[in-house]
Amino acid sequence: MTRAPERSRPAPPTPSPAQAVGRPLDRVDGPAKTAGLARYTADHHVPDLAHAALVHATVARGRITGLDTADAEAVGGVLAVLTHHNAPRMTPPAPVSALDLSTLAPGTTVDYLNTDRVHWNGQPVAVVVADSPDTARQAARLVRVTYEVEPAVTDFAAAQDDAVPLRGTLLVLGEERTGDAERALATAPVVVDHRYTTPAQSHHAMEPHATVAVWNGDRLTVHEGSQDVDWARRHLARRFGVPLAGVRVLSPHVGGGFGGKAPVWAGTVLTVLAARATGRAVRMVLSREDVIRTVGGRTPTVQRVALGAQRDGTLTALLHTGVSQVGRVGGTPEPVGSQSRHLYAAPHIWIRHSTTTLDVLPTAHMRAPGEAVGTFALESAVDELAVALGMDPVELRMRNEPDRDPLDGKRFSRRDLRAAYARGAERFGWAERTPSPRSMRDGHWLVGRGVATAFHLPVRLPADVTVRLRADGTVLVRCAFHEIGVGAATAQTQVAADALGVPVEAVTVEHGDTELPVGPQAGGSGQTASVATALLEACEELKRSVLALARRSPSSPLRGRRLSELRAGRGGLYRADAPDRGETYGVILTRAGRAEIEVRTAAGTRLGRTLQQARAAAGWFRDRRRWVRAVTGAHFCEVRVDEHTGEVRVSRWLGVFDVGRVVNPKTATSQLRGGIVMGIGAALSEETLVDPRTGRTVNPGLAEYHVPVQADLPRIEVDYLDEPDPTTPLGLLGVGEVGITGVAAAVANAVHHATGVRVRDLPVTLDRLL
Amino acid sequence: MRPFTYLSAPDVTTALRAIATEPGARLLAGGTNLVDLMRQDVERPTTVVDISTLPLDEVQELPAGGLRIGALVRNSRLAAHPAVRSRYPVLSQAVLSGASGQLRNMATVGGNLLQRTRCPYFADGTAACNKRDPGSGCAAIGGFHRGSAVLGTSEHCIATHPSDMAVALVALDAVVEVQSLRGTRRIPLAELHVLPGDTPDVETALDPDELVTAVELPALPVAASSRYRKVRDRASFAFALVSVAAAMEVADGTVTAARLALGGVAARPWRAHLAERALVGAPATEEDFRRAATAELATAVGRPQNAFKIELARRTVVATLHQLTTEGGAA
């Protein structure tokens, strides 16, 4: 529900010291990581380890006509050169089905090394296995491949005209409309109608993709930097035709994912294949170039946003269409209109998505797919409308802040963007901004300030959790969720500690291993809330079991009590009405002769899991019919632009977010700040350059693909409303992706304010400002 | 990377003998560029001659007032050297604007001069590149060339020389001392790098058997009032789109001495003689600075993605010279 900013609101309750949720605790994995003890995939040494390297196709489309591997095989230390001539056969990937989301696991449909077809410039066409990584790489250079080249579509700009509108499905956002946006535009007194473009972007997580594969008969153990170990396990079991139970994927620490480690890409499959073929344990650590050529990134987009408004700023029409690219052999469309369905109270809205198909590496999800680039277009257009109306851009947004979802009138589970903007404007000193472009300067720096709205729809996924309570008062939480650097284990430690009333030090969390109960993917900003939901259920169940034990004892002060009459705290259960009456878990378990007690959510059986998934899916659809559950935020940005050279420097940043309850302000702030940094990179410098003549990426490394360096970043301030969502357990929503959304628009809007130049094509490089 | 023979040269003569007798030999100093190119299979030396321990790492005062900088002086040390900072601030600033602290700790003066272009097609063995593979063509023309050259290009190559240090050195009339088994000779830095013409694979005036042993800076009073301005896509750790090394003296509103060079615009650090001639004797006004820059850039040829460099160079020259007149040469 929206509320007027001037209406006073009760301050969020300050958590009591006993409460762990809401406290900025240090990460539980901090000491191991700072001491270099945390083992990432590439750190795994196993006996008799061999190393693999990829050979990439150098044409965009065609057929392999010749493979000369003699020179590579002659290199001392080379164990095998695998090609489609000699590689073991695999089962092709399963067709995508909404009933089994793990069918989304493969990043492409290519049957690597089981086919002579080439589908993109960079597709792996051979793998060299050797006794050292250097030897493997050197030999990979010596593999000579000849092709019968076929015509290829590799130029996104030229292929836009062939874009096909998408039909909406459970997994894909298609077309949505209310009213008649085009007619409303035609009659609107004030209209802005522009085309915006965003470039392709590549995944550059700190840790490149890496895999260690060990076969033992038909049993397979894989160490893998993964955002979805369950997908990886299921996909590998299928491809290699072995029982699911025999495949174990371990991923305890992941050096960043951003969506790029959710699918299973060629490197993973081919490492396992290489191990199968050679009978050796094999490790492959992708080079930066390997990552860029085999791991899908964000599609380029071209978008049109048209806004119609009354002279007082009331929106009458909102049109947002976008074209994104997919590969011929896979890829995910970018739902750029996602936020435009929910952000503004226009009576006439038309959202449409189209895709065009290219012979390039399939696109994939990258942090806030859809909103990250969709907000650039929408929030730039809103700024352009504010300029056209002579209105303050914050005031224009607040004038059009909806009470209910603009498309279908659903309620928002919570939404207080007004409060976020009000707090942000005050903290940032927005009122000091003089509205005219080029009206603020500091020496030769033109100073500009801009705002933009952040928006994201966190997902909710099923999770299996076990919780084990021991007589010594310690707790073990087990769930195969993923620590991709965000503090996931720390957050669940806090949730469990509060739910059971034990100190955080008593809680250990195991994660990132398919031997554990199945967890959710680290994606869609949903992992923390999804696991926490299951964990809270399990803790309730655990307390019921403990109480049942206590009630058997005539001497227990809990005898005859119901759980609802008790509070968990001080390492046990105590009466709410008489807090000194109760017992520690240790006393209860010891008296019952139990060393430990464990509960798990969901059945461990296949049927149990199917039922649980069905229940979760039904709940999700029910929720989706009832309300829009979204996180929002207000970005305030100041840039300085050199009046001579057009160099842009971001000099101040404040983001105020409405993300529900915050479990750990320290790690959540880091995540939101990281999103803002990534957004600044997208705004100012990031761009994957694909040569339209060849379909080949010409900047496959961090030297030429410019992410922000420290000197590009100001101090980034992050603030929250920190109010619980009333529809979720603990009031959690999700913080992983919302940070990046709106950032590029805030920068471009500030650049316009500084210079008077409107840049509608990312990145905002200085040549666009000369 | 391909296997190679590694030779650690105990003295200069050994190094000279190795490069004189082995056509596939390459010299290794800091290794910050050579090793990358070997990993990319662009450089394929049969022998790597490690010269990093040779006694060429001194900065010495010259009797006539200049400095002699050993070819193996690390970039970090050069930038921090008190004489460089006080008498040639443009050089210190240029070095510090390049690469990162870690790279500057490794990179040497000689290696910096002889580093290769960062044109992406040069580094990609599958692309046409007349510099890497003579006669194969130039993929940058008609491809991605936003960072490419606008001065002194040819239809065969539009690559730039990436060094910042060299831009300052060429403005300072530096001279390069080179040795071979045949003897020692001195080459003005302005003549060390050659324009591509129809042989872009020939990048310098050095013969294959020659080793850069030192760079000499003449006494140059105007250099005390000098600046380096680098314009790039991010605040640090990026190559120049355009850079300007400038030194200037002004008396009674008139320019009495000027040294000017441009980086990021050509296959060599571009000494702007035409602009210098226009500046000296003219009033020290922005209008005159612009006129001088325009004279230098008259022959510049822009292509669709890099034409902006011409205007950017003009503006950066004007802004840098203006800053020199108003704020002097302090960093």
Tab-separated table of N, CA, C and O in Angstrom, chain A residues 29-78:
chain	number	residue	atom	x	y	z
A	29	ASP	N	31.532	-16.845	7.084
A	29	ASP	CA	32.604	-17.355	6.223
A	29	ASP	C	33.760	-16.359	6.108
A	29	ASP	O	34.727	-16.621	5.397
A	30	GLY	N	33.654	-15.249	6.818
A	30	GLY	CA	34.690	-14.211	6.714
A	30	GLY	C	36.079	-14.685	7.090
A	30	GLY	O	37.028	-14.520	6.304
A	31	PRO	N	36.247	-15.282	8.272
A	31	PRO	CA	37.598	-15.710	8.656
A	31	PRO	C	38.222	-16.680	7.654
A	31	PRO	O	39.390	-16.544	7.298
A	32	ALA	N	37.448	-17.656	7.188
A	32	ALA	CA	38.008	-18.630	6.235
A	32	ALA	C	38.425	-17.934	4.947
A	32	ALA	O	39.466	-18.249	4.365
A	33	LYS	N	37.631	-16.971	4.507
A	33	LYS	CA	37.956	-16.314	3.238
A	33	LYS	C	39.134	-15.365	3.369
A	33	LYS	O	40.002	-15.302	2.496
A	34	THR	N	39.184	-14.647	4.477
A	34	THR	CA	40.300	-13.713	4.613
A	34	THR	C	41.612	-14.448	4.867
A	34	THR	O	42.686	-13.949	4.523
A	35	ALA	N	41.527	-15.654	5.440
A	35	ALA	CA	42.747	-16.416	5.685
A	35	ALA	C	43.119	-17.303	4.501
A	35	ALA	O	44.112	-18.022	4.552
A	36	GLY	N	42.312	-17.273	3.450
A	36	GLY	CA	42.623	-18.100	2.279
A	36	GLY	C	42.315	-19.572	2.490
A	36	GLY	O	42.816	-20.423	1.761
A	37	LEU	N	41.496	-19.872	3.488
A	37	LEU	CA	41.198	-21.275	3.787
A	37	LEU	C	39.949	-21.777	3.066
A	37	LEU	O	39.726	-22.976	2.971
A	38	ALA	N	39.125	-20.852	2.604
A	38	ALA	CA	37.906	-21.268	1.897
A	38	ALA	C	38.321	-21.846	0.550
A	38	ALA	O	39.035	-21.205	-0.209
A	39	ARG	N	37.878	-23.053	0.276
A	39	ARG	CA	38.312	-23.705	-0.960
A	39	ARG	C	37.279	-23.507	-2.055
A	39	ARG	O	36.146	-23.970	-1.951
A	40	TYR	N	37.692	-22.813	-3.088
A	40	TYR	CA	36.866	-22.658	-4.279
A	40	TYR	C	37.182	-23.827	-5.222
A	40	TYR	O	38.135	-24.586	-4.983
A	41	THR	N	36.406	-23.926	-6.296
A	41	THR	CA	36.542	-25.102	-7.162
A	41	THR	C	37.980	-25.330	-7.617
A	41	THR	O	38.505	-26.434	-7.536
A	42	ALA	N	38.618	-24.258	-8.081
A	42	ALA	CA	39.963	-24.417	-8.639
A	42	ALA	C	40.980	-24.787	-7.568
A	42	ALA	O	42.114	-25.147	-7.892
A	43	ASP	N	40.600	-24.680	-6.290
A	43	ASP	CA	41.528	-25.031	-5.211
A	43	ASP	C	41.523	-26.518	-4.902
A	43	ASP	O	42.322	-26.984	-4.093
A	44	HIS	N	40.613	-27.260	-5.536
A	44	HIS	CA	40.496	-28.678	-5.193
A	44	HIS	C	41.561	-29.513	-5.883
A	44	HIS	O	41.631	-29.575	-7.100
A	45	HIS	N	42.391	-30.115	-5.098
A	45	HIS	CA	43.390	-31.030	-5.629
A	45	HIS	C	42.932	-32.449	-5.319
A	45	HIS	O	42.594	-32.749	-4.194
A	46	VAL	N	42.906	-33.265	-6.318
A	46	VAL	CA	42.601	-34.675	-6.084
A	46	VAL	C	43.743	-35.474	-6.700
A	46	VAL	O	44.444	-34.984	-7.590
A	47	PRO	N	43.940	-36.681	-6.246
A	47	PRO	CA	45.057	-37.464	-6.770
A	47	PRO	C	44.917	-37.690	-8.274
A	47	PRO	O	43.798	-37.838	-8.780
A	48	ASP	N	46.041	-37.719	-8.949
A	48	ASP	CA	46.065	-38.089	-10.360
A	48	ASP	C	45.255	-37.125	-11.233
A	48	ASP	O	44.593	-37.515	-12.182
A	49	LEU	N	45.335	-35.867	-10.882
A	49	LEU	CA	44.510	-34.863	-11.562
A	49	LEU	C	45.092	-34.517	-12.925
A	49	LEU	O	46.285	-34.244	-13.052
A	50	ALA	N	44.222	-34.509	-13.938
A	50	ALA	CA	44.601	-34.019	-15.263
A	50	ALA	C	43.878	-32.699	-15.516
A	50	ALA	O	42.972	-32.319	-14.765
A	51	HIS	N	44.307	-32.006	-16.557
A	51	HIS	CA	43.791	-30.653	-16.800
A	51	HIS	C	43.307	-30.538	-18.235
A	51	HIS	O	43.913	-31.104	-19.148
A	52	ALA	N	42.241	-29.787	-18.413
A	52	ALA	CA	41.640	-29.687	-19.742
A	52	ALA	C	41.639	-28.243	-20.226
A	52	ALA	O	41.644	-27.298	-19.425
A	53	ALA	N	41.654	-28.082	-21.539
A	53	ALA	CA	41.566	-26.760	-22.162
A	53	ALA	C	40.693	-26.864	-23.403
A	53	ALA	O	40.661	-27.903	-24.071
A	54	LEU	N	40.005	-25.762	-23.707
A	54	LEU	CA	39.046	-25.742	-24.808
A	54	LEU	C	39.691	-25.241	-26.097
A	54	LEU	O	40.586	-24.398	-26.078
A	55	VAL	N	39.181	-25.764	-27.210
A	55	VAL	CA	39.463	-25.196	-28.526
A	55	VAL	C	38.143	-24.605	-29.019
A	55	VAL	O	37.118	-25.300	-29.029
A	56	HIS	N	38.184	-23.329	-29.404
A	56	HIS	CA	36.946	-22.653	-29.800
A	56	HIS	C	36.830	-22.576	-31.324
A	56	HIS	O	37.825	-22.365	-32.020
A	57	ALA	N	35.591	-22.677	-31.799
A	57	ALA	CA	35.337	-22.453	-33.223
A	57	ALA	C	35.656	-21.003	-33.565
A	57	ALA	O	35.493	-20.099	-32.740
A	58	THR	N	36.104	-20.798	-34.781
A	58	THR	CA	36.463	-19.449	-35.219
A	58	THR	C	35.529	-18.948	-36.316
A	58	THR	O	35.793	-17.923	-36.930
A	59	VAL	N	34.469	-19.702	-36.571
A	59	VAL	CA	33.455	-19.234	-37.523
A	59	VAL	C	32.109	-19.238	-36.808
A	59	VAL	O	31.931	-19.914	-35.786
A	60	ALA	N	31.160	-18.464	-37.346
A	60	ALA	CA	29.890	-18.297	-36.653
A	60	ALA	C	28.918	-19.440	-36.929
A	60	ALA	O	28.094	-19.783	-36.093
A	61	ARG	N	29.029	-20.024	-38.112
A	61	ARG	CA	28.057	-21.062	-38.443
A	61	ARG	C	28.644	-21.935	-39.540
A	61	ARG	O	29.271	-21.431	-40.467
A	62	GLY	N	28.436	-23.228	-39.404
A	62	GLY	CA	28.937	-24.122	-40.439
A	62	GLY	C	29.133	-25.526	-39.913
A	62	GLY	O	28.527	-25.919	-38.914
A	63	ARG	N	29.987	-26.233	-40.624
A	63	ARG	CA	30.224	-27.631	-40.324
A	63	ARG	C	31.729	-27.857	-40.262
A	63	ARG	O	32.464	-27.282	-41.066
A	64	ILE	N	32.151	-28.655	-39.329
A	64	ILE	CA	33.569	-28.979	-39.246
A	64	ILE	C	33.896	-29.977	-40.346
A	64	ILE	O	33.261	-31.035	-40.432
A	65	THR	N	34.860	-29.625	-41.194
A	65	THR	CA	35.220	-30.540	-42.274
A	65	THR	C	36.548	-31.230	-42.008
A	65	THR	O	36.835	-32.270	-42.594
A	66	GLY	N	37.359	-30.648	-41.144
A	66	GLY	CA	38.639	-31.282	-40.874
A	66	GLY	C	39.152	-30.901	-39.491
A	66	GLY	O	38.954	-29.780	-39.029
A	67	LEU	N	39.763	-31.894	-38.853
A	67	LEU	CA	40.340	-31.653	-37.524
A	67	LEU	C	41.722	-32.275	-37.528
A	67	LEU	O	41.848	-33.501	-37.613
A	68	ASP	N	42.741	-31.439	-37.470
A	68	ASP	CA	44.100	-31.965	-37.437
A	68	ASP	C	44.620	-31.830	-36.015
A	68	ASP	O	44.932	-30.742	-35.541
A	69	THR	N	44.686	-32.964	-35.331
A	69	THR	CA	45.073	-32.953	-33.928
A	69	THR	C	46.474	-33.517	-33.710
A	69	THR	O	46.914	-33.648	-32.574
A	70	ALA	N	47.158	-33.827	-34.817
A	70	ALA	CA	48.451	-34.521	-34.689
A	70	ALA	C	49.463	-33.701	-33.893
A	70	ALA	O	50.129	-34.219	-32.989
A	71	ASP	N	49.573	-32.413	-34.229
A	71	ASP	CA	50.553	-31.581	-33.517
A	71	ASP	C	50.218	-31.491	-32.032
A	71	ASP	O	51.105	-31.499	-31.175
A	72	ALA	N	48.933	-31.361	-31.739
A	72	ALA	CA	48.522	-31.257	-30.333
A	72	ALA	C	48.827	-32.549	-29.596
A	72	ALA	O	49.337	-32.540	-28.467
A	73	GLU	N	48.537	-33.673	-30.247
A	73	GLU	CA	48.767	-34.973	-29.593
A	73	GLU	C	50.249	-35.249	-29.393
A	73	GLU	O	50.633	-35.991	-28.488
A	74	ALA	N	51.069	-34.619	-30.227
A	74	ALA	CA	52.511	-34.873	-30.136
A	74	ALA	C	53.168	-34.120	-28.979
A	74	ALA	O	54.318	-34.372	-28.642
A	75	VAL	N	52.452	-33.186	-28.402
A	75	VAL	CA	53.034	-32.417	-27.294
A	75	VAL	C	53.177	-33.326	-26.078
A	75	VAL	O	52.230	-34.032	-25.710
A	76	GLY	N	54.352	-33.337	-25.489
A	76	GLY	CA	54.593	-34.173	-24.320
A	76	GLY	C	53.647	-33.815	-23.186
A	76	GLY	O	53.483	-32.647	-22.878
A	77	GLY	N	53.029	-34.830	-22.589
A	77	GLY	CA	52.127	-34.571	-21.474
A	77	GLY	C	50.663	-34.516	-21.877
A	77	GLY	O	49.790	-34.457	-21.020
A	78	VAL	N	50.410	-34.543	-23.197
A	78	VAL	CA	49.010	-34.536	-23.637
A	78	VAL	C	48.444	-35.946	-23.527
A	78	VAL	O	49.038	-36.914	-23.998
